[in-house]
Coordinates of C-alpha atoms in Angstrom, one line a residue:
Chain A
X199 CA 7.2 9.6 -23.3
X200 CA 6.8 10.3 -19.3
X201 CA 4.2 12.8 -20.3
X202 CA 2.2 10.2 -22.5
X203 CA 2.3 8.2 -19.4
X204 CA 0.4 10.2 -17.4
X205 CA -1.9 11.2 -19.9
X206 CA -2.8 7.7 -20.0
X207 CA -2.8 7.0 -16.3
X208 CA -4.9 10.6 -15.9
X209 CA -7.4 9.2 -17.7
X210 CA -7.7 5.6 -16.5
X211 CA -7.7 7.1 -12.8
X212 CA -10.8 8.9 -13.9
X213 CA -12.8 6.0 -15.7
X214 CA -12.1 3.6 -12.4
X215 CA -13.8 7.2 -10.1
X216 CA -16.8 6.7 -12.1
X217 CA -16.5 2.9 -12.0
X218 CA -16.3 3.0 -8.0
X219 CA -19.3 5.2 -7.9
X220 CA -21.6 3.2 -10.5
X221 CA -20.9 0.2 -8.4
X222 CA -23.6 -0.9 -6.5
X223 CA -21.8 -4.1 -4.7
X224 CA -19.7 -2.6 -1.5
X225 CA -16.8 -5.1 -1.6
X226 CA -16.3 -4.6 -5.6
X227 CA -16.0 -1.0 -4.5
X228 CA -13.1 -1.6 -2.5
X229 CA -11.3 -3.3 -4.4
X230 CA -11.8 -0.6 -7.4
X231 CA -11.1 2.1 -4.4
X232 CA -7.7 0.2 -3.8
X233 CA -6.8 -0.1 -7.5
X234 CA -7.5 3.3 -7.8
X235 CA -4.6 3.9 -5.0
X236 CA -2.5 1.8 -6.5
X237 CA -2.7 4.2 -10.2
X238 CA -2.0 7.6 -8.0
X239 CA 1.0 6.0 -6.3
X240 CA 2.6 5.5 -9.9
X241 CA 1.3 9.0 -10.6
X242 CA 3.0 10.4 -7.6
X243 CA 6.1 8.1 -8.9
X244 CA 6.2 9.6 -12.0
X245 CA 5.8 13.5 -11.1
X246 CA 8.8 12.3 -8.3
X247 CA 7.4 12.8 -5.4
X248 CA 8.5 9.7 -3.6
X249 CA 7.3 11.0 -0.1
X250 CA 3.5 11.3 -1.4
X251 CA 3.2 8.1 -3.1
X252 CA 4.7 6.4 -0.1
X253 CA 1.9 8.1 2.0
X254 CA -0.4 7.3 -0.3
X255 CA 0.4 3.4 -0.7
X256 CA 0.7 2.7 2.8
X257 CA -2.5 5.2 4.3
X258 CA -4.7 5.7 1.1
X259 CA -4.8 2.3 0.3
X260 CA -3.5 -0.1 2.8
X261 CA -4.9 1.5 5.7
X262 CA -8.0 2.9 4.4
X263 CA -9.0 -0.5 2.1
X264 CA -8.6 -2.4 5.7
X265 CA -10.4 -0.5 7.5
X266 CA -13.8 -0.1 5.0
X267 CA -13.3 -4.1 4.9
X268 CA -13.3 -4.8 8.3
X269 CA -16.6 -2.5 9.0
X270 CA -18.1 -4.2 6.1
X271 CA -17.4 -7.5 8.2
X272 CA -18.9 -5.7 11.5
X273 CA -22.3 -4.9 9.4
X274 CA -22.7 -8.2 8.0
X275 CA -22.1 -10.0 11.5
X276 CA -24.5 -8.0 13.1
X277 CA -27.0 -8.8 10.6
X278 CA -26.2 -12.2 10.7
X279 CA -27.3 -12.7 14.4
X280 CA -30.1 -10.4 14.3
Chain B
X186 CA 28.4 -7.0 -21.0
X187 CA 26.6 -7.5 -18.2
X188 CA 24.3 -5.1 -19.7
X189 CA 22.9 -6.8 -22.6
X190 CA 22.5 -10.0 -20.0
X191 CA 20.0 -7.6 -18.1
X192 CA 18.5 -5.8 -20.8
X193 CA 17.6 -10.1 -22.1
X194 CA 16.7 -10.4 -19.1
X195 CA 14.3 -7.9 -18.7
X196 CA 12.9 -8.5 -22.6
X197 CA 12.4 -12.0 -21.1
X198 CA 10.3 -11.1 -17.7
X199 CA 8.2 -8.4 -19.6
X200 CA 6.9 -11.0 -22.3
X201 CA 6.1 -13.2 -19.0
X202 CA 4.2 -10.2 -17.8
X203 CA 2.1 -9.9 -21.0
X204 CA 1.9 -13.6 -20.8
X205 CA 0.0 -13.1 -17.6
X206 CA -2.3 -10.0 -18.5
X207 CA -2.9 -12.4 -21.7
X208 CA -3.7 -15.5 -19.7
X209 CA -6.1 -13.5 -17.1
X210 CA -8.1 -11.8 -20.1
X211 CA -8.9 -14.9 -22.3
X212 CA -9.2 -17.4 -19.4
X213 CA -12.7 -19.3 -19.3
X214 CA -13.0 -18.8 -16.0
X215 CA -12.1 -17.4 -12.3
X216 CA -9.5 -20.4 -11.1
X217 CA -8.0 -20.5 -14.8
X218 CA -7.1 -17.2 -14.8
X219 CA -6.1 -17.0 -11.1
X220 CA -3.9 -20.0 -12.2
X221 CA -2.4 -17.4 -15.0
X222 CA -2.1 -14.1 -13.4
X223 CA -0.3 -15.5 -10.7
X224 CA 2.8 -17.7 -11.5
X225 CA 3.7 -16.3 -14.8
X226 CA 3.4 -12.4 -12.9
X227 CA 6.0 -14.1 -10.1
X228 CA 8.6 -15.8 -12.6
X229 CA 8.5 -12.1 -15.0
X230 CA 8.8 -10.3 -11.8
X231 CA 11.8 -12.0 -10.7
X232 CA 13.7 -11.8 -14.0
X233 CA 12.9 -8.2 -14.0
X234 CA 14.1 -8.0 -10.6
X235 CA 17.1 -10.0 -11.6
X236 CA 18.0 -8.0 -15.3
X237 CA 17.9 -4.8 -13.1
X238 CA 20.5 -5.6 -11.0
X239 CA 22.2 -6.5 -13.7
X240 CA 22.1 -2.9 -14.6
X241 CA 22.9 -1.6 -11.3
X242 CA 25.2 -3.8 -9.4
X243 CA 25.2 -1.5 -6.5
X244 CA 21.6 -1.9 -5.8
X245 CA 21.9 -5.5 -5.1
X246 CA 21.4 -6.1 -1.2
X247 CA 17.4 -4.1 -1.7
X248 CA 16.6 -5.7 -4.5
X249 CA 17.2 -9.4 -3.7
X250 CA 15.5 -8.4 -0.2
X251 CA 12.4 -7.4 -2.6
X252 CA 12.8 -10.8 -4.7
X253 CA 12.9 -12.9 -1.5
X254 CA 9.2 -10.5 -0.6
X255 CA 8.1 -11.3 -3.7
X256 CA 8.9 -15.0 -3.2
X257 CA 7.0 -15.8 -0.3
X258 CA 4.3 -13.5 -0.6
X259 CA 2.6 -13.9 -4.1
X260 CA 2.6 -18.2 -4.2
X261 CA 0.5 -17.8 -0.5
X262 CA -1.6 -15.4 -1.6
X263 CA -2.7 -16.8 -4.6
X264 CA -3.1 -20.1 -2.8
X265 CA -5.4 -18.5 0.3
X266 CA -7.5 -16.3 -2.3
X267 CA -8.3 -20.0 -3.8
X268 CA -8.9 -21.9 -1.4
X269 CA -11.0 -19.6 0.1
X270 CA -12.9 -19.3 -2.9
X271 CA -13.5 -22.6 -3.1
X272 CA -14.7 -23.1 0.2
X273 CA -17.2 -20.6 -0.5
X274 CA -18.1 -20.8 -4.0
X275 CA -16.8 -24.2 -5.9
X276 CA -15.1 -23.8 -8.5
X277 CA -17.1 -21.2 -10.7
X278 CA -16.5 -23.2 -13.8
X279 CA -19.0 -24.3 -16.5
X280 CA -18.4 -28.0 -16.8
X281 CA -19.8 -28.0 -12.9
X282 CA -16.9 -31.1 -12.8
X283 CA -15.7 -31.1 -8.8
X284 CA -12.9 -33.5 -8.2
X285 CA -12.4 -31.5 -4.4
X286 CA -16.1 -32.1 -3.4
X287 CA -15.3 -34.9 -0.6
X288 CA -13.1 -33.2 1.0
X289 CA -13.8 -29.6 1.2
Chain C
X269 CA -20.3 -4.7 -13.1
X270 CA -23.5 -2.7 -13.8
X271 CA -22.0 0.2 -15.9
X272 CA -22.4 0.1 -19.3
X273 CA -20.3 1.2 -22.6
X274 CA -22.4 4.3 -22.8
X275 CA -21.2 5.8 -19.5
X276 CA -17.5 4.2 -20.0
X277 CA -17.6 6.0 -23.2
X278 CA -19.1 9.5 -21.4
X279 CA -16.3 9.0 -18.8
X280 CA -13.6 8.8 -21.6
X281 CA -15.2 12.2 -23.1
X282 CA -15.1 14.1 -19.7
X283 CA -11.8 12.8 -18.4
X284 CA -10.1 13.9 -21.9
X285 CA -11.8 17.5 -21.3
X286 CA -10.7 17.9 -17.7
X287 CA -7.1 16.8 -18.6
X288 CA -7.0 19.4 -21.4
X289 CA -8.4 21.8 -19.0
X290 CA -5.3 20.6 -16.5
X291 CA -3.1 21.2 -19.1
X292 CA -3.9 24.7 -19.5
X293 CA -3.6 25.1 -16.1
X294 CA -0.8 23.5 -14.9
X295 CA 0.9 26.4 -17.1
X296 CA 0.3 28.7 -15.0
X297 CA 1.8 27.1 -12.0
X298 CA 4.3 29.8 -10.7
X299 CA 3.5 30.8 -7.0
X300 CA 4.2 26.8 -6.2
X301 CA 7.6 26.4 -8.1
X302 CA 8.9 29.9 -6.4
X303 CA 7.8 28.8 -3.3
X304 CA 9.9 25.1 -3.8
X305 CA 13.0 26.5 -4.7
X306 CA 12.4 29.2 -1.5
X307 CA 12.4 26.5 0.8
X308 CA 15.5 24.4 -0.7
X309 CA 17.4 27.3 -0.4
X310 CA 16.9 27.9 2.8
X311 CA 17.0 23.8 3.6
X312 CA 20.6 24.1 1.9
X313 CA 22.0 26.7 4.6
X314 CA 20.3 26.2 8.0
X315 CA 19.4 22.0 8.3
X316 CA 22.0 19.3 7.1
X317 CA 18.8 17.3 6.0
X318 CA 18.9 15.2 2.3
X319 CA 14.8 15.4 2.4
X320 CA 13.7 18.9 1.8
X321 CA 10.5 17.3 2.8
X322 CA 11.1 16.1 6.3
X323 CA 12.9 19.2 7.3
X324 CA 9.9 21.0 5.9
X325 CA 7.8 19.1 8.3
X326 CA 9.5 18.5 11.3
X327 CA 11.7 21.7 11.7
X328 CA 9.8 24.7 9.5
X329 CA 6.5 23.9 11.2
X330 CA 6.9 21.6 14.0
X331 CA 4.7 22.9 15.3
X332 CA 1.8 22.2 12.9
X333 CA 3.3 18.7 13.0
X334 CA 1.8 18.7 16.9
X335 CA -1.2 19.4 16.0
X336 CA -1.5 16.7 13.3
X337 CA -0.4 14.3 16.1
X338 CA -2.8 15.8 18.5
X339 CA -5.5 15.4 15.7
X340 CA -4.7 12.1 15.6
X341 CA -4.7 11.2 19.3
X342 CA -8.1 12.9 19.5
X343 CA -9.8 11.0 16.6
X344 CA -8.5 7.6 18.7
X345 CA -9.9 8.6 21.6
X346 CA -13.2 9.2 20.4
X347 CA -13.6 5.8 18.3
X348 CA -12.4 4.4 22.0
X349 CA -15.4 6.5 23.6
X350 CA -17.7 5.4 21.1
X351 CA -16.8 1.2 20.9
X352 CA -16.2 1.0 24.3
X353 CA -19.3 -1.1 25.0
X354 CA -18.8 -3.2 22.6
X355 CA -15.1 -4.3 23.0
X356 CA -14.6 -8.7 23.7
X357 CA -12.0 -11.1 23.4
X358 CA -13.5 -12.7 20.2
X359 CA -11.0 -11.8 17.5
X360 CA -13.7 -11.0 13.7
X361 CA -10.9 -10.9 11.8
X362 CA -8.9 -14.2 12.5
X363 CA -8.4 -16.2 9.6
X364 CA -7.1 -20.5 10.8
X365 CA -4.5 -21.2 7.8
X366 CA -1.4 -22.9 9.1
X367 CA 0.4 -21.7 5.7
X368 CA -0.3 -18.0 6.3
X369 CA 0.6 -18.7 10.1
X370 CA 4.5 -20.3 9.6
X371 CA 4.8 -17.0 6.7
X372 CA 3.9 -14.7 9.1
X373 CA 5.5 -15.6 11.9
X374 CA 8.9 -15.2 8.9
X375 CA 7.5 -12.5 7.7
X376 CA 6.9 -10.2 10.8
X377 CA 10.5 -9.3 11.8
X378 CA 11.3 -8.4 8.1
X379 CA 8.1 -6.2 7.8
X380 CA 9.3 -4.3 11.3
X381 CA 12.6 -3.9 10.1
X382 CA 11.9 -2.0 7.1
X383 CA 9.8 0.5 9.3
X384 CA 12.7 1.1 11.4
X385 CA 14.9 1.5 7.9
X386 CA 12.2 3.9 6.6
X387 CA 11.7 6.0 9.9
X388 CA 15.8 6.4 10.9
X389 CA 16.4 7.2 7.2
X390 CA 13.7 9.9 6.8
X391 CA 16.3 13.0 6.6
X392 CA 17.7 11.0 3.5
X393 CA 15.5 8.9 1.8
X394 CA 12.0 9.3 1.3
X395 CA 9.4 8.2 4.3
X396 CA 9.3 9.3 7.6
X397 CA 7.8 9.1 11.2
X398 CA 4.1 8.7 10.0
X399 CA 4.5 6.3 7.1
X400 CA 7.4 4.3 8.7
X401 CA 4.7 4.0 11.6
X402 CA 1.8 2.6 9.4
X403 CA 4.4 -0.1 8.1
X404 CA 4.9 -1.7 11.8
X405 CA 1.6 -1.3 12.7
X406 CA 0.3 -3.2 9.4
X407 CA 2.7 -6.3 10.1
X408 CA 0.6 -5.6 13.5
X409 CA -2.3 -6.2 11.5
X410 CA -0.9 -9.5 9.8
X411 CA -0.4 -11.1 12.9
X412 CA -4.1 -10.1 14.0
X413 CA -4.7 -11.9 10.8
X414 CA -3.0 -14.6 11.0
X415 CA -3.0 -15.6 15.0
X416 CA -7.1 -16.0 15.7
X417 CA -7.1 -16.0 19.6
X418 CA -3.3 -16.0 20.9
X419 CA -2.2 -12.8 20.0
X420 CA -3.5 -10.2 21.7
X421 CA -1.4 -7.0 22.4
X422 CA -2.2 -5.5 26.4
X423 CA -4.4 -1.9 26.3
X424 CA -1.6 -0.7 29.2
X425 CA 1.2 -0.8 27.0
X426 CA 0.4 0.8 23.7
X427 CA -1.3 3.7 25.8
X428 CA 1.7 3.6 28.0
X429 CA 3.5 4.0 24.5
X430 CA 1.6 6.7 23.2
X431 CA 1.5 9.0 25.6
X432 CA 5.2 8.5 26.6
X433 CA 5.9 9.6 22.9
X434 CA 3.9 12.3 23.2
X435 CA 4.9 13.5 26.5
X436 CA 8.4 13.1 24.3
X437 CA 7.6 15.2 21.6
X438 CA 6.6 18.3 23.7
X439 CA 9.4 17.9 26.2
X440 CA 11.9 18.1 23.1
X441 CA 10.2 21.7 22.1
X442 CA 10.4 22.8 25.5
X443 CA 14.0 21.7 26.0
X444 CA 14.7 23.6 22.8
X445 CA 13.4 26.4 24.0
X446 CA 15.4 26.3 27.1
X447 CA 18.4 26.4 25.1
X448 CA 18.1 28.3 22.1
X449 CA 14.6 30.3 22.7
X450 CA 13.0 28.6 20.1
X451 CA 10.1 26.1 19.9
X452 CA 10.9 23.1 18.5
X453 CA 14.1 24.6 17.2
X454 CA 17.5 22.5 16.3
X455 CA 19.9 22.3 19.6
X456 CA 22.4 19.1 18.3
X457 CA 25.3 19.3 16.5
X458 CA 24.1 18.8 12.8
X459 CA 26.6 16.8 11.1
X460 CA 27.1 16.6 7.6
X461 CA 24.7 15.8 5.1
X462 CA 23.9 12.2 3.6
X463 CA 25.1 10.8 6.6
X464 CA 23.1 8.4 9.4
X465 CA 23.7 11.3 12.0
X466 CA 23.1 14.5 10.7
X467 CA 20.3 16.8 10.5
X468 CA 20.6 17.6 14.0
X469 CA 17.0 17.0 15.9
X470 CA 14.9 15.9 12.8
X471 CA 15.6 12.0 13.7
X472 CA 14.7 12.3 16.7
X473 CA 11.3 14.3 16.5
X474 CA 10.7 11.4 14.2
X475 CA 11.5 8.4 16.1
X476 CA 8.7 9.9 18.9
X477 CA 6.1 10.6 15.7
X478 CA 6.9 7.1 14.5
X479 CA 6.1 5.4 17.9
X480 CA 2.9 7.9 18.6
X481 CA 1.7 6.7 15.3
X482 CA 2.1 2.9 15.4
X483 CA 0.5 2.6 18.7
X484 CA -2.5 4.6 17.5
X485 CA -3.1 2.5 14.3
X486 CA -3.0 -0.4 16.2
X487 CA -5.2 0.1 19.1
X488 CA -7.5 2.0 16.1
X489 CA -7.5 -1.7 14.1
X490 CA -7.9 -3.5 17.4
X491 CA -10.7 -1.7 18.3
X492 CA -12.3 -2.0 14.8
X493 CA -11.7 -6.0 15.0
X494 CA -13.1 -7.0 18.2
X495 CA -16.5 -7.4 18.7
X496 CA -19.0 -8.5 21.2
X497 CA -20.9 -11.2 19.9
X498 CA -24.7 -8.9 19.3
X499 CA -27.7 -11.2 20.3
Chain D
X216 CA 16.4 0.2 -24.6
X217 CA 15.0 0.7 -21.6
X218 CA 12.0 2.9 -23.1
X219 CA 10.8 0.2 -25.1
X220 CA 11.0 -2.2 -21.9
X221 CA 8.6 0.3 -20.0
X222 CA 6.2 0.5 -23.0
X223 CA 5.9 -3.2 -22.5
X224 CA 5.6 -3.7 -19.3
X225 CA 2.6 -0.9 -19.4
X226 CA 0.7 -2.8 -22.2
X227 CA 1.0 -5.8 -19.6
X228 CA -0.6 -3.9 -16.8
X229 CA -3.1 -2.2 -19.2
X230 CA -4.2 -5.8 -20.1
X231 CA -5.2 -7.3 -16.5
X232 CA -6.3 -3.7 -16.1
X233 CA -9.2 -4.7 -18.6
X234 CA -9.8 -7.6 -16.3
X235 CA -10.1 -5.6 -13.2
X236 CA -12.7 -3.4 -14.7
X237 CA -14.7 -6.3 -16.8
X238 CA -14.0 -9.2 -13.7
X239 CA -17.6 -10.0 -13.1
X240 CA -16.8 -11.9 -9.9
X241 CA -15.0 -10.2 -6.7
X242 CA -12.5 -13.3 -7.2
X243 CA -11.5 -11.8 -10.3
X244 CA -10.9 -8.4 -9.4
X245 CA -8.7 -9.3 -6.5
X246 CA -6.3 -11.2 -8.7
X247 CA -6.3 -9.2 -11.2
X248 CA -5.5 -6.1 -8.2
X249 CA -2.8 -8.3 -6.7
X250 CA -1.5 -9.0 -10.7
X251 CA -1.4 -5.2 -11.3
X252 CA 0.6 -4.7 -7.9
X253 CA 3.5 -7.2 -8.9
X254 CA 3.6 -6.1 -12.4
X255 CA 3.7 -2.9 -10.9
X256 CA 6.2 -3.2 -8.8
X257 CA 8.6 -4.1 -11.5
X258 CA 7.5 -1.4 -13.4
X259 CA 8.7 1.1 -10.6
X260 CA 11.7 -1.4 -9.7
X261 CA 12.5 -0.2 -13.6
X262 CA 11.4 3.3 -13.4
X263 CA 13.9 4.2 -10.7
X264 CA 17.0 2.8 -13.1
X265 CA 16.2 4.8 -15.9
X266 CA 15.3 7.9 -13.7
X267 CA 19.2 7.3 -12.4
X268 CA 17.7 8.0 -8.4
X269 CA 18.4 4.7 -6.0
X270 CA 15.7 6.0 -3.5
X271 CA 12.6 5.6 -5.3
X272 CA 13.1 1.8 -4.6
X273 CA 11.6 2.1 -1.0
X274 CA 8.3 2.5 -2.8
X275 CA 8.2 -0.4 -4.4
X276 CA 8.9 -2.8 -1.3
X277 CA 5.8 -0.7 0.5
X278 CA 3.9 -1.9 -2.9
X279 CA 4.6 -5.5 -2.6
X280 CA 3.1 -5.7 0.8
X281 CA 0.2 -3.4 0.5
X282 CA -0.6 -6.2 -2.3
X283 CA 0.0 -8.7 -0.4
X284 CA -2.5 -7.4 2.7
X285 CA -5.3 -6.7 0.1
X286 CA -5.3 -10.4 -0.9
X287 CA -4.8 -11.8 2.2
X288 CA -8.1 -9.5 3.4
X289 CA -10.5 -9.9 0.9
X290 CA -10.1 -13.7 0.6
X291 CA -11.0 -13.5 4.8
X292 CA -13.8 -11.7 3.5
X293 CA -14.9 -14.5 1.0
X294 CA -14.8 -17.1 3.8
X295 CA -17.0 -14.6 5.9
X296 CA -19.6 -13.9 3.2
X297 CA -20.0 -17.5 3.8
X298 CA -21.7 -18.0 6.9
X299 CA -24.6 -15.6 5.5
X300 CA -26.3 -18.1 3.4

């Protein structure tokens, strides 16, 4: 059944890539980027490698998600005052 | 015993769950199914949380730390991510019915 | 949004060929699985660590472990070099809720507690120096979030931080080699394993990582969020 | 038992998964993120009985508050978006 699993979670992690890239909104990105974190973490869970999915929740998605956000809010400020 | 109390348990906080997923797919619109996908996901979440340590007594100490997480975090959340929509959007319904609009 | 059934159904196609194409693949997966059980036999007889993993890190290649850190110092320094210029007090990022204010302010000690768990339990559980060090410097982050103008953390002191745990890090090799002629080698009594103190130096090497890395993170997101206001 | 229980909990997070691709507002695809995390974090919270191994459950606390940030940041964002129109 484990192995059905990650069939299933192989091939959802691949149709939300191709959703990030056909995206043409920035912010919907991120949040697709960061679900897409959140499916390799239980991937990682699942082939039990604890220490990778931890990495990978905390920097892959946490710290990476922030920091595209926060740049995002830099752009947009900049080209509010212009 | 005390195992079929946390298997009912867990039966009970995964048909919550679905209730949720249900509730945010055939909502009408955004602060319907926000409405949906947050409470019900809390209250399954916590009888989960609960049924399994049911299962494993040992484990209880982490996992009522991760209910008490759970318990403050996901109520505020929701409630920020709403209010912030509204400040910025309305509420993205159909009707176009605003009962907030005076005091925004 | 803008994708339509066609390329969702294109995507299904390809994704079910390249997982066939993994499962073929993945058969052939010996050098890996040889090399695993290698390196837990040789974690079972020379380091009293639970977490093949950590020892793997901090005691096989310590050394590549310094340069990770040193990578890591580097890519700081530049973004420092770079936004420099355009550093002010304004905070971008502040969000005024009183509700998220009172939970952070409950949530904060809980959020830096569990870091510490998960960095002085990385020889037994898993986690570590660099993800135990992400975890305090995100409840950093909240209060950043949460706290528009009156929280702001001094320059002085996380550099101060950083380079002390740096400067902590390479003194702990040289020490080592003082004593046993061995870079970064293991010089403590190593205990027995699964308890809180064993695994001779591998706590320690991680308590420095763990402080090197929060301090970076932070100073990174605090120089991401301030901004000078651009006329 | 506790097979069938992960089945279902799956078919819960497959559901607001539908969401989080269709969601034609960024509103919607944040909740339906921050749904997916606290389903998900049961789901693991369940995993790591069945796979009898009591220190997967660090994982899921990191899960909760990476779910937690995510809201918390984009609804900041929403309120920023604001002052461009």
């Amino acid at each position: 059944m484990i192995g059905l699993i990650i069939l299933a979670i192989f091939i959802t992690l691949i149709v939300l890539a191709i959703a990030i890239i056909q995206n043409d909104d920035l912010p919907h990105s991120v949040v697709l980027f960061m679900g897409f974190g959140l499916g390799s973490v239980i991937l990682y869970f699942l082939f039990s490698a604890p220490d990778v999915a931890l990495t990978e929740a905390v920097i892959g998605t946490g710290v990476s998600g922030v920091v595209f956000l926060v740049t995002l809010l830099q752009i947009r400020s900049k080209e509010i005052k212009k | 015993m005390i195992d079929i109390l946390g298997y009912i348990l867990i039966l009970l906080g995964s048909i919550f769950l679905i209730l949720s997923g249900v509730g945010l797919l055939r909502m009408p619109d955004t602060i319907t199914r926000m409405h949906a996908g947050t409470k019900a996901s809390t209250l399954g979440s916590l009888l989960v949380i609960i049924g399994v340590i049911c299962l494993e007594p040992t484990l209880w100490f982490k996992l009522s730390i991760l209910a008490l997480f759970i318990l403050i975090t996901n109520p505020l959340s929701s409630s920020i991510l709403a209010r912030s929509t509204y400040l910025k959007h309305g509420f993205l319904n159909q009707s176009g019915i605003d009962d907030l609009k005076d005091n925004r | 949004m803008k994708f339509s059934i066609r390329s969702i159904f294109i995507s299904l196609i390809v994704s079910i060929m390249i997982v066939l194409l993994l499962q073929i693949f993945l058969q052939f997966d010996l050098v890996t699985s040889s090399a695993g059980s290698f390196v837990l036999n040789i974690n079972a007889n020379s380091t009293e660590s639970a977490n093949a993993v950590t020892s793997v890190v901090t005691y096989f290649r310590g050394f590549d472990t310094l340069g990770e850190v040193t990578i890591l110092f580097l890519s700081i320094f530049g973004i420092s070099l770079g936004l420099e210029g355009y550093r002010d007090k304004f905070n971008i990022f502040a969000y005024e809720n009183s509700l998220l204010k009172i939970a952070v302010d409950t949530l904060f000690p809980l959020i830096v507690l569990f870091g510490v768990y998960i960095i002085i339990h990385g020889h037994l559980s898993p986690g570590g120096g660099f993800q135990g060090g992400v975890i305090i410097a995100s409840a950093f982050l909240l209060m950043f979030l949460a706290k528009s103008n009156d929280f702001s953390l001094k320059h002085n002191i996380l550099e101060l931080a950083e380079s002390l745990s740096g400067a902590g890090f390479i003194l702990l090799g040289v020490l080592s080699i003082l004593i046993i002629n061995r870079f970064l080698g293991n010089f403590l009594p190593l205990g027995k394993i699964g308890e809180l103190f064993s695994g001779g130096v591998i706590p320690l090497i991680y308590i420095f990582v763990s402080i090197k890395v929060s301090a970076e993170i932070t100073s990174l997101v605090e120089y991401f969020i301030r901004i000078k206001d651009v006329k | 038992m506790i097979n069938f229980l992960i089945l279902l909990i799956l078919f819960a997070i497959f559901l607001s998964f539908i969401r989080f691709i269709k969601g034609p507002h960024l509103t919607d695809r944040v909740v339906a993120f921050d749904t997916m995390g606290i389903i998900a974090v049961s789901l693991l919270a369940l995993l790591s009985v069945s796979m009898k191994d009591t220190i997967y459950l660090d994982v899921t606390f990191v899960f909760a508050l990476i779910g937690f940030i995510g809201t918390i940041i984009f609804a900041r964002f929403n309120v920023a978006k604001d002052s461009d129109d």
